């Protein structure tokens, strides 16, 4: 069974009296342990697709099964629970709480669970250790470099042990060397078993993935028919 199984997925937005089809019949499976890069020009539907994978949004048509569960028809609260427990998010802009320490940021997703504070703290510290930032636990985001902030964000995303990590342009705010360091970390996490879907427009970033899925006009471009050398026809 595929971890992510998307079948004829469409998502339309109503604008005034007309409709925009952000996704138009996307079918895709992602296996447990895969590392997939999603590429495509601006407006091709990448964010809409990621929002649906992350249970932030629902398809207008089609099916989305996550770990065997048909997500589209679930009640709003159940969807929120799946999102909080089973999905890790990483963003271009890190989205850390500025007044909280690195450790408090990583602990945050565990606050909504019944868990002893001591256990919560140990889990968060172990995540920081894994990401090489244990010695920065008490630093606030402003006291960390961009790469370190993104590592804290990765630790926060993984502290709940999600089924999949969804990363939207995780290197977009970083210089290329720091970006590659982040990708090396994601690669290592993937080798250890983590399923990752990363949106990027950078070839060097996509090259870290096992598989590249290209979006255009709300559809997946069939493999082998991409334009050589880029997407800008
Ligand atoms: P990408 O992430 O590849 O840039 P998006 O998924 O953001 O693409 O957008 C796909 C299409 O859907 C675009 O035409 C965009 O304008 C439209 N769209 C995205 N979000 C909304 C929204 N909330 N309301 C209306 N149209 C939207
Ligand atoms: P950008 O890359 O343009 O800075 P983000 O990656 O921060 O944008 O946001 C991408 C999408 O994820 C948006 O639809 C936004 O509403 C949503 N989002 C942003 N931050 C969070 C968050 N902490 N939890 C859940 N959803 C978020």
Short mmCIF file of C-alpha atoms and ligand atoms in Angstrom, two decimals:
data_model
loop_
_atom_site.label_atom_id
_atom_site.label_comp_id
_atom_site.label_asym_id
_atom_site.label_seq_id
_atom_site.Cartn_x
_atom_site.Cartn_y
_atom_site.Cartn_z
CA UNK A 1 0.00 0.00 0.00
CA UNK A 2 1.30 3.45 -0.92
CA UNK A 3 1.69 5.94 1.93
CA UNK A 4 0.20 8.66 -0.27
CA UNK A 5 -2.31 7.71 -2.93
CA UNK A 6 -3.87 10.51 -4.94
CA UNK A 7 -6.41 9.72 -7.62
CA UNK A 8 -7.85 12.16 -10.16
CA UNK A 9 -7.52 15.00 -7.69
CA UNK A 10 -8.97 18.38 -8.63
CA UNK A 11 -9.26 21.62 -6.67
CA UNK A 12 -11.18 24.58 -8.01
CA UNK A 13 -11.35 28.07 -6.56
CA UNK A 14 -14.33 30.29 -7.12
CA UNK A 15 -13.37 33.81 -8.10
CA UNK A 16 -16.46 35.98 -8.49
CA UNK A 17 -18.69 34.13 -10.89
CA UNK A 18 -15.95 32.02 -12.50
CA UNK A 19 -13.81 29.08 -11.37
CA UNK A 20 -10.05 28.58 -11.43
CA UNK A 21 -8.90 24.98 -11.60
CA UNK A 22 -5.72 24.97 -9.50
CA UNK A 23 -5.46 21.16 -9.78
CA UNK A 24 -6.94 19.27 -12.67
CA UNK A 25 -6.99 15.49 -12.38
CA UNK A 26 -3.73 14.73 -10.57
CA UNK A 27 -2.94 11.06 -9.91
CA UNK A 28 0.17 10.11 -7.99
CA UNK A 29 1.42 7.58 -5.47
CA UNK A 30 4.26 8.03 -3.01
CA UNK A 31 5.65 5.02 -1.19
CA UNK A 32 6.73 4.95 2.44
CA UNK A 33 10.40 6.00 2.52
CA UNK A 34 10.41 7.88 -0.79
CA UNK A 35 11.97 11.31 -1.28
CA UNK A 36 9.99 13.23 -3.92
CA UNK A 37 10.68 16.69 -5.33
CA UNK A 38 7.78 18.71 -6.76
CA UNK A 39 8.64 21.30 -9.39
CA UNK A 40 6.79 23.53 -11.80
CA UNK A 41 6.29 27.14 -12.76
CA UNK A 42 4.55 29.65 -10.51
CA UNK A 43 0.80 29.04 -10.52
CA UNK A 44 1.09 25.41 -11.66
CA UNK A 45 -0.66 24.08 -8.53
CA UNK A 46 2.25 23.03 -6.30
CA UNK A 47 1.06 24.85 -3.17
CA UNK A 48 -2.50 23.70 -3.67
CA UNK A 49 -1.25 20.12 -3.96
CA UNK A 50 0.92 20.40 -0.84
CA UNK A 51 -1.94 21.97 1.13
CA UNK A 52 -4.11 18.98 0.27
CA UNK A 53 -1.35 16.48 1.09
CA UNK A 54 -0.92 18.30 4.42
CA UNK A 55 -4.65 18.19 5.19
CA UNK A 56 -4.80 22.00 5.23
CA UNK A 57 -7.24 21.88 2.33
CA UNK A 58 -9.55 19.38 0.68
CA UNK A 59 -9.94 18.37 -2.95
CA UNK A 60 -13.03 19.45 -4.86
CA UNK A 61 -12.98 16.14 -6.71
CA UNK A 62 -10.98 12.92 -6.53
CA UNK A 63 -9.49 10.86 -3.74
CA UNK A 64 -6.63 11.32 -1.33
CA UNK A 65 -5.65 8.34 0.79
CA UNK A 66 -2.99 8.85 3.46
CA UNK A 67 -1.74 5.63 4.99
CA UNK A 68 -4.89 3.92 3.75
CA UNK A 69 -7.31 6.50 5.14
CA UNK A 70 -9.55 8.40 2.72
CA UNK A 71 -8.93 11.93 3.93
CA UNK A 72 -11.31 13.95 1.77
CA UNK A 73 -14.50 12.96 3.53
CA UNK A 74 -13.31 13.25 7.13
CA UNK A 75 -14.82 15.67 9.61
CA UNK A 76 -12.95 18.95 10.07
CA UNK A 77 -11.73 18.03 13.59
CA UNK A 78 -10.48 14.63 12.49
CA UNK A 79 -8.64 16.26 9.61
CA UNK A 80 -7.01 18.72 12.04
CA UNK A 81 -5.95 15.85 14.26
CA UNK A 82 -4.36 13.99 11.34
CA UNK A 83 -2.60 17.20 10.32
CA UNK A 84 -1.21 17.77 13.81
CA UNK A 85 -0.19 14.20 14.50
CA UNK A 86 0.77 12.69 11.16
CA UNK A 87 2.18 15.54 9.05
CA UNK A 88 5.35 17.59 9.51
CA UNK A 89 5.60 20.97 7.79
CA UNK A 90 8.68 22.98 6.90
CA UNK A 91 8.40 26.36 5.17
CA UNK A 92 10.68 28.74 3.34
CA UNK A 93 10.20 31.33 6.07
CA UNK A 94 10.98 28.95 9.02
CA UNK A 95 7.88 30.23 10.91
CA UNK A 96 9.50 29.95 14.34
CA UNK A 97 8.10 31.79 17.34
CA UNK A 98 10.50 34.73 17.79
CA UNK A 99 10.17 35.03 21.57
CA UNK A 100 10.61 31.32 22.24
CA UNK A 101 13.91 29.47 22.53
CA UNK A 102 14.92 26.79 20.03
CA UNK A 103 13.93 24.17 22.61
CA UNK A 104 10.52 25.77 23.27
CA UNK A 105 9.88 25.97 19.53
CA UNK A 106 10.60 22.26 19.14
CA UNK A 107 8.45 21.41 22.17
CA UNK A 108 5.49 23.36 20.84
CA UNK A 109 3.76 20.59 18.82
CA UNK A 110 3.85 18.37 21.91
CA UNK A 111 2.03 20.91 24.11
CA UNK A 112 -1.30 19.81 22.70
CA UNK A 113 -0.74 16.26 23.82
CA UNK A 114 -1.12 14.74 27.20
CA UNK A 115 2.53 14.33 27.98
CA UNK A 116 4.55 15.03 31.13
CA UNK A 117 6.65 18.21 30.76
CA UNK A 118 9.81 16.24 31.53
CA UNK A 119 9.13 13.75 28.76
CA UNK A 120 8.25 16.57 26.36
CA UNK A 121 11.52 18.31 27.10
CA UNK A 122 13.54 15.12 26.68
CA UNK A 123 11.92 14.41 23.30
CA UNK A 124 12.58 17.97 22.10
CA UNK A 125 16.20 17.87 23.30
CA UNK A 126 16.73 14.54 21.56
CA UNK A 127 15.42 16.07 18.31
CA UNK A 128 17.76 19.07 18.68
CA UNK A 129 20.62 16.66 19.31
CA UNK A 130 19.77 14.70 16.16
CA UNK A 131 19.79 17.90 14.12
CA UNK A 132 23.10 19.02 15.68
CA UNK A 133 21.75 21.97 17.66
CA UNK A 134 21.61 20.76 21.24
CA UNK A 135 24.13 23.43 22.27
CA UNK A 136 21.79 26.11 20.88
CA UNK A 137 18.70 24.95 22.81
CA UNK A 138 18.31 28.18 24.78
CA UNK A 139 18.92 30.53 21.83
CA UNK A 140 16.08 32.49 20.29
CA UNK A 141 15.61 32.38 16.50
CA UNK A 142 17.19 35.85 16.03
CA UNK A 143 20.36 34.50 17.66
CA UNK A 144 20.62 31.69 15.10
CA UNK A 145 21.72 31.68 11.46
CA UNK A 146 19.16 30.99 8.73
CA UNK A 147 20.40 27.42 8.34
CA UNK A 148 20.21 26.85 12.09
CA UNK A 149 16.68 28.28 12.18
CA UNK A 150 15.63 25.92 9.43
CA UNK A 151 17.16 23.02 11.37
CA UNK A 152 15.09 24.03 14.41
CA UNK A 153 12.03 24.10 12.14
CA UNK A 154 12.89 20.58 10.91
CA UNK A 155 13.27 19.38 14.51
CA UNK A 156 9.88 20.93 15.36
CA UNK A 157 8.30 19.25 12.34
CA UNK A 158 9.66 15.83 13.32
CA UNK A 159 9.20 15.83 17.10
CA UNK A 160 5.70 14.38 16.65
CA UNK A 161 7.13 11.52 14.52
CA UNK A 162 4.95 12.29 11.48
CA UNK A 163 4.25 9.90 8.61
CA UNK A 164 5.59 12.38 6.10
CA UNK A 165 7.56 15.62 6.00
CA UNK A 166 6.20 18.27 3.60
CA UNK A 167 8.75 20.98 2.82
CA UNK A 168 7.72 24.03 0.78
CA UNK A 169 10.85 25.70 -0.68
CA UNK A 170 12.86 24.84 2.46
CA UNK A 171 16.04 26.32 0.96
CA UNK A 172 14.39 29.38 -0.62
CA UNK A 173 15.59 31.82 2.04
CA UNK A 174 19.11 30.38 2.28
CA UNK A 175 22.33 30.80 0.30
CA UNK A 176 23.12 27.81 -1.91
CA UNK A 177 25.73 26.27 0.41
CA UNK A 178 23.46 26.46 3.46
CA UNK A 179 20.60 25.19 1.30
CA UNK A 180 22.67 22.17 0.34
CA UNK A 181 23.44 21.54 4.03
CA UNK A 182 19.70 21.48 4.72
CA UNK A 183 19.17 19.07 1.82
CA UNK A 184 21.97 16.83 3.16
CA UNK A 185 20.12 16.71 6.50
CA UNK A 186 16.83 15.88 4.75
CA UNK A 187 18.63 13.17 2.75
CA UNK A 188 20.01 11.62 5.94
CA UNK A 189 16.56 11.66 7.55
CA UNK A 190 15.17 10.02 4.41
CA UNK A 191 17.85 7.31 4.46
CA UNK A 192 16.78 6.67 8.07
CA UNK A 193 13.25 6.01 6.76
CA UNK A 194 11.44 9.35 6.59
CA UNK A 195 9.11 10.01 3.64
CA UNK A 196 9.70 13.52 2.27
CA UNK A 197 7.94 15.69 -0.32
CA UNK A 198 9.78 18.90 -1.13
CA UNK A 199 8.63 21.74 -3.38
CA UNK A 200 11.50 23.53 -5.06
CA UNK A 201 12.28 25.44 -8.22
CA UNK A 202 16.02 24.83 -7.90
CA UNK A 203 17.52 21.97 -9.91
CA UNK A 204 20.32 21.32 -7.41
CA UNK A 205 17.76 20.98 -4.63
CA UNK A 206 15.53 18.65 -6.69
CA UNK A 207 18.59 16.54 -7.52
CA UNK A 208 18.65 15.32 -3.90
CA UNK A 209 15.34 13.52 -4.37
CA UNK A 210 14.70 9.98 -5.66
CA UNK A 211 12.03 11.22 -8.03
CA UNK A 212 10.98 14.54 -9.52
CA UNK A 213 7.31 15.27 -10.21
CA UNK A 214 6.69 18.23 -12.50
CA UNK A 215 3.47 20.25 -12.38
CA UNK A 216 2.13 22.38 -15.19
CA UNK A 217 -1.28 24.03 -15.37
CA UNK A 218 -2.60 21.97 -12.48
CA UNK A 219 -1.52 18.65 -13.98
CA UNK A 220 1.44 16.33 -13.55
CA UNK A 221 3.65 16.35 -16.61
CA UNK A 222 4.15 12.72 -17.71
CA UNK A 223 7.67 11.45 -17.05
CA UNK A 224 9.96 11.77 -20.03
CA UNK A 225 8.03 14.61 -21.62
CA UNK A 226 9.57 17.48 -19.64
CA UNK A 227 11.31 20.13 -21.66
CA UNK A 228 15.06 19.47 -21.60
CA UNK A 229 16.94 22.08 -19.62
CA UNK A 230 14.02 23.59 -17.81
CA UNK A 231 10.40 24.47 -17.64
CA UNK A 232 10.30 27.80 -19.37
CA UNK A 233 8.84 27.02 -22.76
P1 LIG B 1 2.09 27.28 -7.25
O1 LIG B 1 2.25 26.88 -5.84
O2 LIG B 1 2.62 26.29 -8.25
O3 LIG B 1 2.60 28.65 -7.53
P2 LIG B 1 -0.74 27.50 -6.59
O4 LIG B 1 -1.19 26.18 -6.13
O5 LIG B 1 -0.43 28.53 -5.57
O6 LIG B 1 0.52 27.31 -7.59
O7 LIG B 1 -1.84 28.11 -7.58
C1 LIG B 1 -2.44 27.38 -8.65
C2 LIG B 1 -3.54 28.23 -9.27
O8 LIG B 1 -4.61 28.38 -8.33
C3 LIG B 1 -3.10 29.64 -9.63
O9 LIG B 1 -3.80 30.00 -10.79
C4 LIG B 1 -3.55 30.45 -8.45
O10 LIG B 1 -3.81 31.78 -8.83
C5 LIG B 1 -4.84 29.74 -8.04
N1 LIG B 1 -5.09 29.87 -6.58
C6 LIG B 1 -4.30 29.39 -5.60
N2 LIG B 1 -4.83 29.65 -4.38
C7 LIG B 1 -5.98 30.34 -4.62
C8 LIG B 1 -7.00 30.89 -3.77
N3 LIG B 1 -6.95 30.80 -2.45
N4 LIG B 1 -8.02 31.52 -4.37
C9 LIG B 1 -8.10 31.61 -5.71
N5 LIG B 1 -7.20 31.09 -6.56
C10 LIG B 1 -6.15 30.47 -6.03
P1 LIG B 2 5.84 31.18 1.88
O1 LIG B 2 6.69 30.00 1.46
O2 LIG B 2 5.30 31.97 0.73
O3 LIG B 2 6.47 32.01 2.96
P2 LIG B 2 4.51 29.40 3.62
O4 LIG B 2 5.36 28.28 3.14
O5 LIG B 2 4.79 30.03 4.94
O6 LIG B 2 4.52 30.53 2.51
O7 LIG B 2 2.99 28.92 3.60
C1 LIG B 2 2.54 27.97 2.65
C2 LIG B 2 1.14 27.50 3.05
O8 LIG B 2 1.13 26.87 4.34
C3 LIG B 2 0.10 28.61 3.15
O9 LIG B 2 -1.10 28.14 2.57
C4 LIG B 2 -0.08 28.86 4.63
O10 LIG B 2 -1.43 29.23 4.93
C5 LIG B 2 0.24 27.53 5.25
N1 LIG B 2 0.94 27.67 6.53
C6 LIG B 2 1.93 28.53 6.81
N2 LIG B 2 2.38 28.36 8.06
C7 LIG B 2 1.66 27.35 8.61
C8 LIG B 2 1.68 26.69 9.90
N3 LIG B 2 2.52 27.02 10.86
N4 LIG B 2 0.80 25.68 10.09
C9 LIG B 2 -0.03 25.33 9.12
N5 LIG B 2 -0.09 25.91 7.91
C10 LIG B 2 0.74 26.90 7.64
#
